[in-house]
Amino acid sequence: MRSIRTFRHGGIRTEGEDTWIPRHPVQSAFLPNRAVVLLKQHSGSPARCVVRRGEYIREGMVIGRANGNFSGNVHAPVPGIVKEIRATLLPDGGEAEAVVIALEGSFDRLGRRLERYVWSSMSRSDMLQTINERGVIETEPPGRPVFDILRQRARTDLLVLNAIESEPFLKTETALFLDKANEVIDAMGILRKLLEPARMVIAVDSPEIEKAALEAASLAAAGASSLPSIEILHLERKYPQDLDGQLLDAIEGPRRRAKAEFLTIRPTTAFAIFEAIVLAKPMLERYVTVGGKSVKRPAVLKARIGTSIGDLLAECGGFQGRPARLLVGGPFRGIAAYDLEAPITKTTTAILALSDSEVGRLRRSPCIRCGRCARACPEGLDPNRLYRFLGKGRSVEASLEGLGQCTLCGSCGYICPSRVPLVAAFSTAERGSAGARMAK
Amino acid sequence: MKKAHDLLVGPPPYIFNRQSTPSIIWGTVAALSPALAWGLYSFGISAAAPVLASLLAAAAAEGAVCLVTKRFTLWDGSAVLTGLLVSLAMPPGVPLYVPVISAAFAVVVVKGIFGGLGSNWMNPALGGVAFAILNWPQEMRTWILPRQLDGTTAVSGATPLGLIQSRLITAGSDASSLLGAGGMPITYADTMATGALNQGLFSRLGAELPSGYIDLLIGNRTGTLGELSGLLILAASVFIISRKFIRWQIPASMIGSFTLLVWIFGGLPFGRGFLAGDVLFALLNGSLLLVAFFMAPDPVTSPSSRWGMLAFGFGAGSLTFLLRQFGSSSEGTTFAVLIMNCFTPLLDRPRGLGRRGAPQET
């Protein structure tokens, strides 16, 4: 039996998450009657709105133009009339400008067979421009535009297709990969042309994905696409295996961790690249996991950007019992939503309605210095010590202890039997230090 | 469809491990119940009085602390665990004021005054036991024979360890003669089990198990309420380690270092020279196993780093040996662990504070 690799330090194995298998092929969700399309779905500044109220827009038309670095184009996910352009509440309580489109008229893409473009003759800059034009961004927060990521790279030693679900409960990457393995492998070919990596690896942590990846890779190798050998690495299922540092640690070992120039990419992002270049399709829809015990019929759905999370929940049968938590994203790095009207964006990986038993006991008690947090920390920090420093306002000492290395993965907070709000303190501190840097 | 406004909103993470601090503490209480049940069986139902008294006193003391601090903390179970551990370290038939005052002392002075659960530097239960040993030495040294040994629960002179301590036995010190001198006859169960083991296993290995050790393992001996049965404590230790209530390092290194020292030096007082100590006898008598699994690894008062835990256990085991061999009392575990409690901050950060270029405390 092969030894299954993983990162060296810390990490957690969660228990009690639901174990349903996403249906294959993934179904499309109902089209939204009113699509609320945020103009900021990416890490940079909001896109500039280029439509007016009352205007009729077609499916896939640009409605927001990228505005500076790490900003991205925003397209109309459905055809219709621009009802209003207004500030909308985000799931986390923030505000952003959104274009509200009332569904109307006919579809240019839906239901039509799409022509496949042969990309092998495209130049590097053409491909990059296409990716930029189609508004392709990373499919998880913070949503860095793929154009900006690729453009800056001079050298890539290692390209990793990160087919590991980022958090427990999520099935998004799995569902996409089982559906679209061939397309994802094609996207690897596109990236190979763009980056010329020395090594390409598909990191998986489930046998199903490994099987699908093997089949697709051998199919591609047999075909004319002349892909280099893609290694498939089966890593242990341990959170947070998907983070860049931990992934590289598992693949290359800790010594090479600092040196290697590497890029990780998610299957969903790779698929968006494939669609942009081969099908000339902007990012209009995405795979979303609707899960948790408080959802009647958990599923992975292909949803148009701008669909409300309430609509997706309703399509999955609505709530079952009273949900203890409603989350956009995963249970570790997602955000607690308080508005069912909040729209799906390009970075919405999941909507989770968790039951009390899945959440677990919340009540705080005093720290008993058990050391579980330090053993769980994948960065080898001592969260309890950092927390005590921050509690006393001694942020300099906290930084010296390595606060800057914290990835906010949440392992310490999950494992803490006393429910000390470690992660909240660290994220506040990191926001504070980011603010301090901006001020300088 | 329900509006989401009333849903719980807060910082991540949004799921938690099943184990919580109260569940760990109550789980430890549950793990101690077989040892307690054996004590009650051995000494009769009257032995329940000190246990109940101790539990009530600990709970009442915690209640009083709650009134002062205005935080209700009885549910976390730490006071109950402290009360239980204090009573398990009491000889049966101890006057009730001893466990009552000791448990209250443990909860109020050792834990409460320092800021409650998580803030005390000294193990509360051991603090209470030390308090009892120092204040009522005579009461803490009055032993009763368990019913399995004579059926009448008569007052007995000493524990096996006490016999060694008082140098009553100087020669021919195998377990059965020691136990016999303490008025503890070898039971039928021991004879049968020892015979079967010798025939089936040890004879093939060219060894022989002398009689008496099975009695010690089961708990047919004098001792405190909770320490009697090494077998039940070991079973409980499997439970608490597999559930990750405690980590294995402290008990392993404490028992390991103690065993090693007993083996090397334990034979000297009997004129048997080096490497001739009676390891099994030393392990199965006194409170070593109970303390090593249930008190020394208390996370609050012991280190949490791997090497810190090993060093802590090594110190506790070595001190136990020294105190038993050269101290004035036959038992040494309590003070050994309390002394090591003092070293916990040092063992967790052996390089000390401020050595990594951090600004000095203001």
mmCIF file of N, CA and C in Angstrom, chain A residues 14-16 168-169 310 313-314 318-319 322-327 330-332 334-340 354 357-359 361-372 375 382 385 394 396-397 400-401 410 413-415 417-419 423-424, chain B residues 1-22 24-25 71-73 75-76 116-119 243-247 298-304 306 309 344-345 348-349 352-354 356-361:
data_model
loop_
_atom_site.group_PDB
_atom_site.id
_atom_site.type_symbol
_atom_site.label_atom_id
_atom_site.label_comp_id
_atom_site.label_asym_id
_atom_site.label_seq_id
_atom_site.Cartn_x
_atom_site.Cartn_y
_atom_site.Cartn_z
ATOM 1 N N THR A 14 -11.942 16.420 10.828
ATOM 2 C CA THR A 14 -13.250 16.770 11.366
ATOM 3 C C THR A 14 -14.126 15.529 11.415
ATOM 4 N N GLU A 15 -15.159 15.610 12.209
ATOM 5 C CA GLU A 15 -16.085 14.487 12.295
ATOM 6 C C GLU A 15 -17.507 15.027 12.180
ATOM 7 N N GLY A 16 -18.390 14.195 11.777
ATOM 8 C CA GLY A 16 -19.797 14.554 11.816
ATOM 9 C C GLY A 16 -20.304 15.305 10.600
ATOM 10 N N PRO A 168 -14.416 20.966 5.045
ATOM 11 C CA PRO A 168 -15.453 19.953 5.220
ATOM 12 C C PRO A 168 -16.809 20.491 4.756
ATOM 13 N N PHE A 169 -17.700 19.602 4.369
ATOM 14 C CA PHE A 169 -19.047 19.908 3.884
ATOM 15 C C PHE A 169 -19.072 20.297 2.404
ATOM 16 N N GLY A 310 -31.318 32.305 -0.981
ATOM 17 C CA GLY A 310 -32.629 31.790 -0.581
ATOM 18 C C GLY A 310 -33.256 30.938 -1.679
ATOM 19 N N LEU A 313 -31.591 27.583 -1.754
ATOM 20 C CA LEU A 313 -32.025 26.774 -0.617
ATOM 21 C C LEU A 313 -33.428 26.230 -0.878
ATOM 22 N N ALA A 314 -34.307 27.095 -1.434
ATOM 23 C CA ALA A 314 -35.673 26.662 -1.708
ATOM 24 C C ALA A 314 -35.672 25.524 -2.721
ATOM 25 N N GLY A 318 -35.669 23.615 0.853
ATOM 26 C CA GLY A 318 -35.765 24.499 2.007
ATOM 27 C C GLY A 318 -35.147 23.890 3.251
ATOM 28 N N PHE A 319 -35.435 24.529 4.375
ATOM 29 C CA PHE A 319 -34.832 24.078 5.629
ATOM 30 C C PHE A 319 -35.560 22.874 6.189
ATOM 31 N N ARG A 322 -34.725 23.813 12.412
ATOM 32 C CA ARG A 322 -34.224 25.173 12.501
ATOM 33 C C ARG A 322 -32.715 25.158 12.325
ATOM 34 N N PRO A 323 -32.197 25.816 11.280
ATOM 35 C CA PRO A 323 -30.747 25.803 11.123
ATOM 36 C C PRO A 323 -30.062 26.599 12.237
ATOM 37 N N ALA A 324 -28.944 26.072 12.707
ATOM 38 C CA ALA A 324 -28.200 26.786 13.741
ATOM 39 C C ALA A 324 -27.294 27.841 13.122
ATOM 40 N N ARG A 325 -26.841 27.546 11.925
ATOM 41 C CA ARG A 325 -25.971 28.492 11.225
ATOM 42 C C ARG A 325 -26.311 28.472 9.758
ATOM 43 N N LEU A 326 -26.312 29.643 9.144
ATOM 44 C CA LEU A 326 -26.439 29.729 7.697
ATOM 45 C C LEU A 326 -25.149 30.348 7.189
ATOM 46 N N LEU A 327 -24.432 29.608 6.354
ATOM 47 C CA LEU A 327 -23.111 30.061 5.943
ATOM 48 C C LEU A 327 -23.018 30.228 4.442
ATOM 49 N N GLY A 330 -17.425 27.781 3.376
ATOM 50 C CA GLY A 330 -17.238 26.646 4.265
ATOM 51 C C GLY A 330 -17.341 27.029 5.727
ATOM 52 N N PRO A 331 -17.323 26.021 6.604
ATOM 53 C CA PRO A 331 -17.469 26.277 8.033
ATOM 54 C C PRO A 331 -16.232 26.889 8.693
ATOM 55 N N PHE A 332 -15.110 26.933 7.989
ATOM 56 C CA PHE A 332 -13.914 27.499 8.595
ATOM 57 C C PHE A 332 -13.586 28.888 8.059
ATOM 58 N N GLY A 334 -15.736 30.494 5.684
ATOM 59 C CA GLY A 334 -16.916 31.152 5.147
ATOM 60 C C GLY A 334 -17.380 32.266 6.066
ATOM 61 N N ILE A 335 -18.536 32.837 5.712
ATOM 62 C CA ILE A 335 -19.078 33.866 6.580
ATOM 63 C C ILE A 335 -20.509 33.510 6.936
ATOM 64 N N ALA A 336 -20.900 33.924 8.127
ATOM 65 C CA ALA A 336 -22.267 33.685 8.566
ATOM 66 C C ALA A 336 -23.166 34.691 7.870
ATOM 67 N N ALA A 337 -24.126 34.169 7.138
ATOM 68 C CA ALA A 337 -25.022 35.059 6.399
ATOM 69 C C ALA A 337 -26.217 35.399 7.267
ATOM 70 N N TYR A 338 -26.762 36.600 7.076
ATOM 71 C CA TYR A 338 -28.011 36.855 7.777
ATOM 72 C C TYR A 338 -29.088 37.353 6.839
ATOM 73 N N ASP A 339 -28.812 37.227 5.555
ATOM 74 C CA ASP A 339 -29.802 37.705 4.604
ATOM 75 C C ASP A 339 -29.952 36.683 3.483
ATOM 76 N N LEU A 340 -31.163 36.123 3.354
ATOM 77 C CA LEU A 340 -31.392 35.119 2.321
ATOM 78 C C LEU A 340 -31.438 35.740 0.925
ATOM 79 N N LEU A 354 -26.393 24.633 8.733
ATOM 80 C CA LEU A 354 -25.911 23.613 9.658
ATOM 81 C C LEU A 354 -26.869 23.455 10.833
ATOM 82 N N SER A 357 -26.426 19.939 15.889
ATOM 83 C CA SER A 357 -25.486 18.851 16.144
ATOM 84 C C SER A 357 -24.231 19.012 15.291
ATOM 85 N N GLU A 358 -24.368 19.625 14.137
ATOM 86 C CA GLU A 358 -23.178 19.820 13.301
ATOM 87 C C GLU A 358 -22.297 20.944 13.829
ATOM 88 N N VAL A 359 -22.947 21.963 14.396
ATOM 89 C CA VAL A 359 -22.184 23.098 14.913
ATOM 90 C C VAL A 359 -21.440 22.703 16.183
ATOM 91 N N ARG A 361 -21.234 22.400 20.568
ATOM 92 C CA ARG A 361 -21.452 23.262 21.703
ATOM 93 C C ARG A 361 -20.717 24.588 21.515
ATOM 94 N N LEU A 362 -21.390 25.672 21.846
ATOM 95 C CA LEU A 362 -20.820 26.985 21.600
ATOM 96 C C LEU A 362 -20.325 27.678 22.855
ATOM 97 N N ARG A 363 -20.812 27.224 24.005
ATOM 98 C CA ARG A 363 -20.581 27.989 25.207
ATOM 99 C C ARG A 363 -19.100 28.051 25.566
ATOM 100 N N ARG A 364 -18.668 29.217 25.936
ATOM 101 C CA ARG A 364 -17.262 29.403 26.287
ATOM 102 C C ARG A 364 -16.981 28.926 27.691
ATOM 103 N N SER A 365 -15.785 28.458 27.930
ATOM 104 C CA SER A 365 -15.327 28.202 29.290
ATOM 105 C C SER A 365 -13.855 28.605 29.348
ATOM 106 N N PRO A 366 -13.284 28.636 30.548
ATOM 107 C CA PRO A 366 -11.900 29.122 30.632
ATOM 108 C C PRO A 366 -10.923 28.184 29.934
ATOM 109 N N CYS A 367 -9.855 28.742 29.424
ATOM 110 C CA CYS A 367 -8.785 27.945 28.814
ATOM 111 C C CYS A 367 -8.183 27.037 29.872
ATOM 112 N N ILE A 368 -8.015 25.753 29.531
ATOM 113 C CA ILE A 368 -7.387 24.840 30.483
ATOM 114 C C ILE A 368 -5.973 24.475 30.026
ATOM 115 N N ARG A 369 -5.413 25.247 29.139
ATOM 116 C CA ARG A 369 -4.039 25.052 28.696
ATOM 117 C C ARG A 369 -3.783 23.627 28.206
ATOM 118 N N CYS A 370 -4.727 23.064 27.524
ATOM 119 C CA CYS A 370 -4.578 21.667 27.120
ATOM 120 C C CYS A 370 -3.591 21.527 25.967
ATOM 121 N N GLY A 371 -3.347 22.626 25.228
ATOM 122 C CA GLY A 371 -2.368 22.564 24.154
ATOM 123 C C GLY A 371 -2.905 22.005 22.845
ATOM 124 N N ARG A 372 -4.214 21.724 22.772
ATOM 125 C CA ARG A 372 -4.759 21.184 21.525
ATOM 126 C C ARG A 372 -4.579 22.173 20.377
ATOM 127 N N ARG A 375 -1.165 22.001 18.943
ATOM 128 C CA ARG A 375 -0.936 20.765 18.185
ATOM 129 C C ARG A 375 -1.698 20.783 16.872
ATOM 130 N N ASP A 382 1.639 28.866 18.425
ATOM 131 C CA ASP A 382 0.971 28.568 19.687
ATOM 132 C C ASP A 382 -0.196 29.550 19.835
ATOM 133 N N ARG A 385 -0.943 31.331 23.158
ATOM 134 C CA ARG A 385 0.011 32.361 23.527
ATOM 135 C C ARG A 385 -0.240 33.645 22.737
ATOM 136 N N ARG A 394 -0.540 43.419 23.395
ATOM 137 C CA ARG A 394 0.894 43.346 23.080
ATOM 138 C C ARG A 394 1.070 42.753 21.688
ATOM 139 N N VAL A 396 3.034 43.570 19.273
ATOM 140 C CA VAL A 396 4.401 43.398 18.780
ATOM 141 C C VAL A 396 4.915 42.014 19.140
ATOM 142 N N GLU A 397 4.675 41.615 20.398
ATOM 143 C CA GLU A 397 5.098 40.271 20.804
ATOM 144 C C GLU A 397 4.354 39.207 20.015
ATOM 145 N N LEU A 400 6.044 38.836 16.820
ATOM 146 C CA LEU A 400 7.317 38.124 16.968
ATOM 147 C C LEU A 400 7.089 36.630 17.160
ATOM 148 N N GLU A 401 5.941 36.284 17.736
ATOM 149 C CA GLU A 401 5.616 34.867 17.920
ATOM 150 C C GLU A 401 5.101 34.241 16.637
ATOM 151 N N GLY A 410 -8.520 28.343 10.981
ATOM 152 C CA GLY A 410 -9.558 28.005 11.956
ATOM 153 C C GLY A 410 -9.378 26.671 12.656
ATOM 154 N N GLY A 413 -9.443 27.109 16.469
ATOM 155 C CA GLY A 413 -10.770 27.423 16.988
ATOM 156 C C GLY A 413 -11.682 26.213 16.982
ATOM 157 N N TYR A 414 -11.521 25.356 15.970
ATOM 158 C CA TYR A 414 -12.351 24.161 15.882
ATOM 159 C C TYR A 414 -12.049 23.207 17.024
ATOM 160 N N ILE A 415 -10.771 23.056 17.332
ATOM 161 C CA ILE A 415 -10.371 22.008 18.267
ATOM 162 C C ILE A 415 -10.495 22.466 19.722
ATOM 163 N N PRO A 417 -11.459 23.035 23.205
ATOM 164 C CA PRO A 417 -12.605 22.541 23.972
ATOM 165 C C PRO A 417 -13.278 23.645 24.779
ATOM 166 N N SER A 418 -12.583 24.741 24.972
ATOM 167 C CA SER A 418 -13.163 25.831 25.747
ATOM 168 C C SER A 418 -13.767 26.907 24.854
ATOM 169 N N ARG A 419 -13.692 26.711 23.543
ATOM 170 C CA ARG A 419 -14.294 27.646 22.575
ATOM 171 C C ARG A 419 -13.767 29.062 22.752
ATOM 172 N N VAL A 423 -9.742 32.595 16.594
ATOM 173 C CA VAL A 423 -9.696 33.045 15.203
ATOM 174 C C VAL A 423 -10.212 34.474 15.082
ATOM 175 N N ALA A 424 -11.252 34.789 15.849
ATOM 176 C CA ALA A 424 -11.792 36.151 15.807
ATOM 177 C C ALA A 424 -10.707 37.143 16.203
ATOM 178 N N MET B 1 -40.811 30.626 3.799
ATOM 179 C CA MET B 1 -39.456 30.294 4.256
ATOM 180 C C MET B 1 -38.999 31.246 5.357
ATOM 181 N N LYS B 2 -38.279 30.687 6.241
ATOM 182 C CA LYS B 2 -37.866 31.433 7.425
ATOM 183 C C LYS B 2 -36.837 32.519 7.087
ATOM 184 N N LYS B 3 -36.980 33.662 7.661
ATOM 185 C CA LYS B 3 -35.965 34.690 7.473
ATOM 186 C C LYS B 3 -34.703 34.292 8.224
ATOM 187 N N ALA B 4 -33.615 34.747 7.746
ATOM 188 C CA ALA B 4 -32.352 34.317 8.334
ATOM 189 C C ALA B 4 -31.865 35.253 9.423
ATOM 190 N N HIS B 5 -32.608 36.329 9.677
ATOM 191 C CA HIS B 5 -32.096 37.321 10.615
ATOM 192 C C HIS B 5 -31.843 36.771 12.004
ATOM 193 N N ASP B 6 -32.675 35.782 12.392
ATOM 194 C CA ASP B 6 -32.527 35.290 13.756
ATOM 195 C C ASP B 6 -31.465 34.207 13.854
ATOM 196 N N LEU B 7 -30.778 33.953 12.756
ATOM 197 C CA LEU B 7 -29.736 32.936 12.842
ATOM 198 C C LEU B 7 -28.509 33.513 13.545
ATOM 199 N N LEU B 8 -27.786 32.595 14.097
ATOM 200 C CA LEU B 8 -26.610 32.982 14.844
ATOM 201 C C LEU B 8 -25.543 33.523 13.903
ATOM 202 N N VAL B 9 -25.104 34.715 14.154
ATOM 203 C CA VAL B 9 -24.041 35.307 13.351
ATOM 204 C C VAL B 9 -22.849 35.544 14.266
ATOM 205 N N GLY B 10 -21.691 35.217 13.811
ATOM 206 C CA GLY B 10 -20.515 35.427 14.649
ATOM 207 C C GLY B 10 -19.273 35.075 13.879
ATOM 208 N N PRO B 11 -18.127 35.175 14.523
ATOM 209 C CA PRO B 11 -16.877 34.905 13.806
ATOM 210 C C PRO B 11 -16.665 33.416 13.586
ATOM 211 N N PRO B 12 -15.856 33.042 12.592
ATOM 212 C CA PRO B 12 -15.554 31.634 12.360
ATOM 213 C C PRO B 12 -14.631 31.088 13.449
ATOM 214 N N PRO B 13 -14.430 29.815 13.584
ATOM 215 C CA PRO B 13 -15.075 28.767 12.793
ATOM 216 C C PRO B 13 -16.530 28.542 13.210
ATOM 217 N N TYR B 14 -17.278 27.893 12.325
ATOM 218 C CA TYR B 14 -18.702 27.708 12.584
ATOM 219 C C TYR B 14 -19.042 26.282 12.982
ATOM 220 N N ILE B 15 -18.034 25.424 13.007
ATOM 221 C CA ILE B 15 -18.264 24.088 13.565
ATOM 222 C C ILE B 15 -17.174 23.832 14.585
ATOM 223 N N PHE B 16 -17.480 22.970 15.522
ATOM 224 C CA PHE B 16 -16.527 22.701 16.592
ATOM 225 C C PHE B 16 -16.396 21.205 16.817
ATOM 226 N N ASN B 17 -15.248 20.866 17.353
ATOM 227 C CA ASN B 17 -15.024 19.506 17.791
ATOM 228 C C ASN B 17 -16.057 19.154 18.856
ATOM 229 N N ARG B 18 -16.418 17.872 18.908
ATOM 230 C CA ARG B 18 -17.437 17.462 19.877
ATOM 231 C C ARG B 18 -16.986 17.715 21.307
ATOM 232 N N GLN B 19 -15.687 17.561 21.528
ATOM 233 C CA GLN B 19 -15.231 17.647 22.912
ATOM 234 C C GLN B 19 -15.214 19.082 23.404
ATOM 235 N N SER B 20 -15.802 19.276 24.580
ATOM 236 C CA SER B 20 -15.717 20.583 25.209
ATOM 237 C C SER B 20 -15.062 20.385 26.571
ATOM 238 N N THR B 21 -14.618 21.477 27.151
ATOM 239 C CA THR B 21 -13.975 21.364 28.455
ATOM 240 C C THR B 21 -14.876 20.663 29.472
ATOM 241 N N PRO B 22 -16.158 21.038 29.576
ATOM 242 C CA PRO B 22 -17.001 20.291 30.527
ATOM 243 C C PRO B 22 -17.115 18.818 30.163
ATOM 244 N N ILE B 24 -14.951 16.931 28.782
ATOM 245 C CA ILE B 24 -13.708 16.259 29.161
ATOM 246 C C ILE B 24 -13.699 16.004 30.671
ATOM 247 N N ILE B 25 -14.116 17.027 31.431
ATOM 248 C CA ILE B 25 -14.065 16.899 32.892
ATOM 249 C C ILE B 25 -15.085 15.866 33.380
ATOM 250 N N ARG B 71 -20.009 34.406 38.511
ATOM 251 C CA ARG B 71 -19.985 33.571 37.308
ATOM 252 C C ARG B 71 -20.388 32.183 37.740
ATOM 253 N N PHE B 72 -21.377 31.612 37.103
ATOM 254 C CA PHE B 72 -21.817 30.281 37.516
ATOM 255 C C PHE B 72 -20.977 29.224 36.813
ATOM 256 N N THR B 73 -20.147 28.532 37.566
ATOM 257 C CA THR B 73 -19.196 27.614 36.949
ATOM 258 C C THR B 73 -19.348 26.180 37.448
ATOM 259 N N TRP B 75 -21.364 23.962 36.496
ATOM 260 C CA TRP B 75 -21.648 23.020 35.404
ATOM 261 C C TRP B 75 -20.393 22.482 34.743
ATOM 262 N N ASP B 76 -19.274 23.205 34.860
ATOM 263 C CA ASP B 76 -18.092 22.715 34.139
ATOM 264 C C ASP B 76 -17.501 21.454 34.775
ATOM 265 N N GLY B 116 -9.987 30.608 39.455
ATOM 266 C CA GLY B 116 -10.876 29.561 38.973
ATOM 267 C C GLY B 116 -10.217 28.637 37.971
ATOM 268 N N LEU B 117 -11.040 27.791 37.373
ATOM 269 C CA LEU B 117 -10.555 26.785 36.440
ATOM 270 C C LEU B 117 -9.625 27.403 35.395
ATOM 271 N N GLY B 118 -8.483 26.809 35.227
ATOM 272 C CA GLY B 118 -7.560 27.268 34.198
ATOM 273 C C GLY B 118 -6.520 28.249 34.691
ATOM 274 N N SER B 119 -6.734 28.828 35.862
ATOM 275 C CA SER B 119 -5.799 29.846 36.336
ATOM 276 C C SER B 119 -4.946 29.379 37.509
ATOM 277 N N ARG B 243 -9.752 8.559 24.444
ATOM 278 C CA ARG B 243 -10.646 9.685 24.175
ATOM 279 C C ARG B 243 -9.899 11.014 24.149
ATOM 280 N N LYS B 244 -8.602 10.974 24.330
ATOM 281 C CA LYS B 244 -7.761 12.172 24.310
ATOM 282 C C LYS B 244 -8.088 13.147 25.422
ATOM 283 N N PHE B 245 -8.624 12.655 26.528
ATOM 284 C CA PHE B 245 -8.810 13.535 27.684
ATOM 285 C C PHE B 245 -7.446 13.961 28.208
ATOM 286 N N ILE B 246 -6.518 13.025 28.239
ATOM 287 C CA ILE B 246 -5.148 13.351 28.624
ATOM 288 C C ILE B 246 -4.228 12.811 27.537
ATOM 289 N N ARG B 247 -2.985 13.265 27.571
ATOM 290 C CA ARG B 247 -1.997 12.728 26.637
ATOM 291 C C ARG B 247 -1.170 11.690 27.380
ATOM 292 N N ASP B 298 -3.262 16.623 34.678
ATOM 293 C CA ASP B 298 -4.192 17.747 34.665
ATOM 294 C C ASP B 298 -3.621 18.835 33.758
ATOM 295 N N PRO B 299 -4.295 19.150 32.648
ATOM 296 C CA PRO B 299 -3.679 20.059 31.670
ATOM 297 C C PRO B 299 -3.376 21.448 32.235
ATOM 298 N N VAL B 300 -4.190 21.886 33.181
ATOM 299 C CA VAL B 300 -4.010 23.245 33.699
ATOM 300 C C VAL B 300 -2.656 23.393 34.378
ATOM 301 N N THR B 301 -2.258 22.349 35.115
ATOM 302 C CA THR B 301 -1.081 22.498 35.968
ATOM 303 C C THR B 301 0.119 21.705 35.460
ATOM 304 N N SER B 302 0.046 21.211 34.247
ATOM 305 C CA SER B 302 1.189 20.492 33.691
ATOM 306 C C SER B 302 1.537 21.109 32.337
ATOM 307 N N PRO B 303 2.742 20.871 31.844
ATOM 308 C CA PRO B 303 3.128 21.473 30.564
ATOM 309 C C PRO B 303 2.300 20.907 29.417
ATOM 310 N N SER B 304 2.261 21.615 28.311
ATOM 311 C CA SER B 304 1.520 21.086 27.166
ATOM 312 C C SER B 304 2.424 20.762 25.995
ATOM 313 N N ARG B 306 5.425 18.675 24.117
ATOM 314 C CA ARG B 306 5.753 17.255 24.194
ATOM 315 C C ARG B 306 6.918 17.001 25.151
ATOM 316 N N MET B 309 6.077 17.761 28.767
ATOM 317 C CA MET B 309 5.309 16.723 29.446
ATOM 318 C C MET B 309 6.205 15.572 29.869
ATOM 319 N N THR B 344 6.108 23.846 35.952
ATOM 320 C CA THR B 344 5.357 23.807 34.694
ATOM 321 C C THR B 344 5.650 24.978 33.755
ATOM 322 N N PRO B 345 5.620 26.221 34.229
ATOM 323 C CA PRO B 345 5.891 27.329 33.298
ATOM 324 C C PRO B 345 7.282 27.213 32.673
ATOM 325 N N ASP B 348 7.386 24.441 30.000
ATOM 326 C CA ASP B 348 6.686 24.768 28.764
ATOM 327 C C ASP B 348 7.516 25.689 27.883
ATOM 328 N N ARG B 349 8.293 26.534 28.478
ATOM 329 C CA ARG B 349 9.137 27.450 27.700
ATOM 330 C C ARG B 349 10.532 27.438 28.280
ATOM 331 N N GLY B 352 12.764 30.379 28.538
ATOM 332 C CA GLY B 352 12.343 31.527 29.332
ATOM 333 C C GLY B 352 11.656 32.565 28.487
ATOM 334 N N LEU B 353 11.188 33.611 29.110
ATOM 335 C CA LEU B 353 10.455 34.645 28.394
ATOM 336 C C LEU B 353 11.416 35.701 27.887
ATOM 337 N N GLY B 354 11.041 36.337 26.782
ATOM 338 C CA GLY B 354 11.798 37.489 26.314
ATOM 339 C C GLY B 354 13.112 37.140 25.660
ATOM 340 N N ARG B 356 13.432 35.823 22.677
ATOM 341 C CA ARG B 356 13.377 35.888 21.226
ATOM 342 C C ARG B 356 13.352 37.331 20.755
ATOM 343 N N GLY B 357 13.901 38.197 21.548
ATOM 344 C CA GLY B 357 13.975 39.586 21.151
ATOM 345 C C GLY B 357 12.704 40.354 21.407
ATOM 346 N N ALA B 358 11.806 39.763 22.174
ATOM 347 C CA ALA B 358 10.564 40.472 22.471
ATOM 348 C C ALA B 358 10.834 41.592 23.466
ATOM 349 N N PRO B 359 10.102 42.675 23.343
ATOM 350 C CA PRO B 359 10.268 43.756 24.301
ATOM 351 C C PRO B 359 9.939 43.269 25.714
ATOM 352 N N GLN B 360 10.577 43.838 26.691
ATOM 353 C CA GLN B 360 10.310 43.438 28.069
ATOM 354 C C GLN B 360 8.914 43.863 28.469
ATOM 355 N N GLU B 361 8.387 43.145 29.422
ATOM 356 C CA GLU B 361 7.057 43.499 29.915
ATOM 357 C C GLU B 361 7.075 44.865 30.564
#
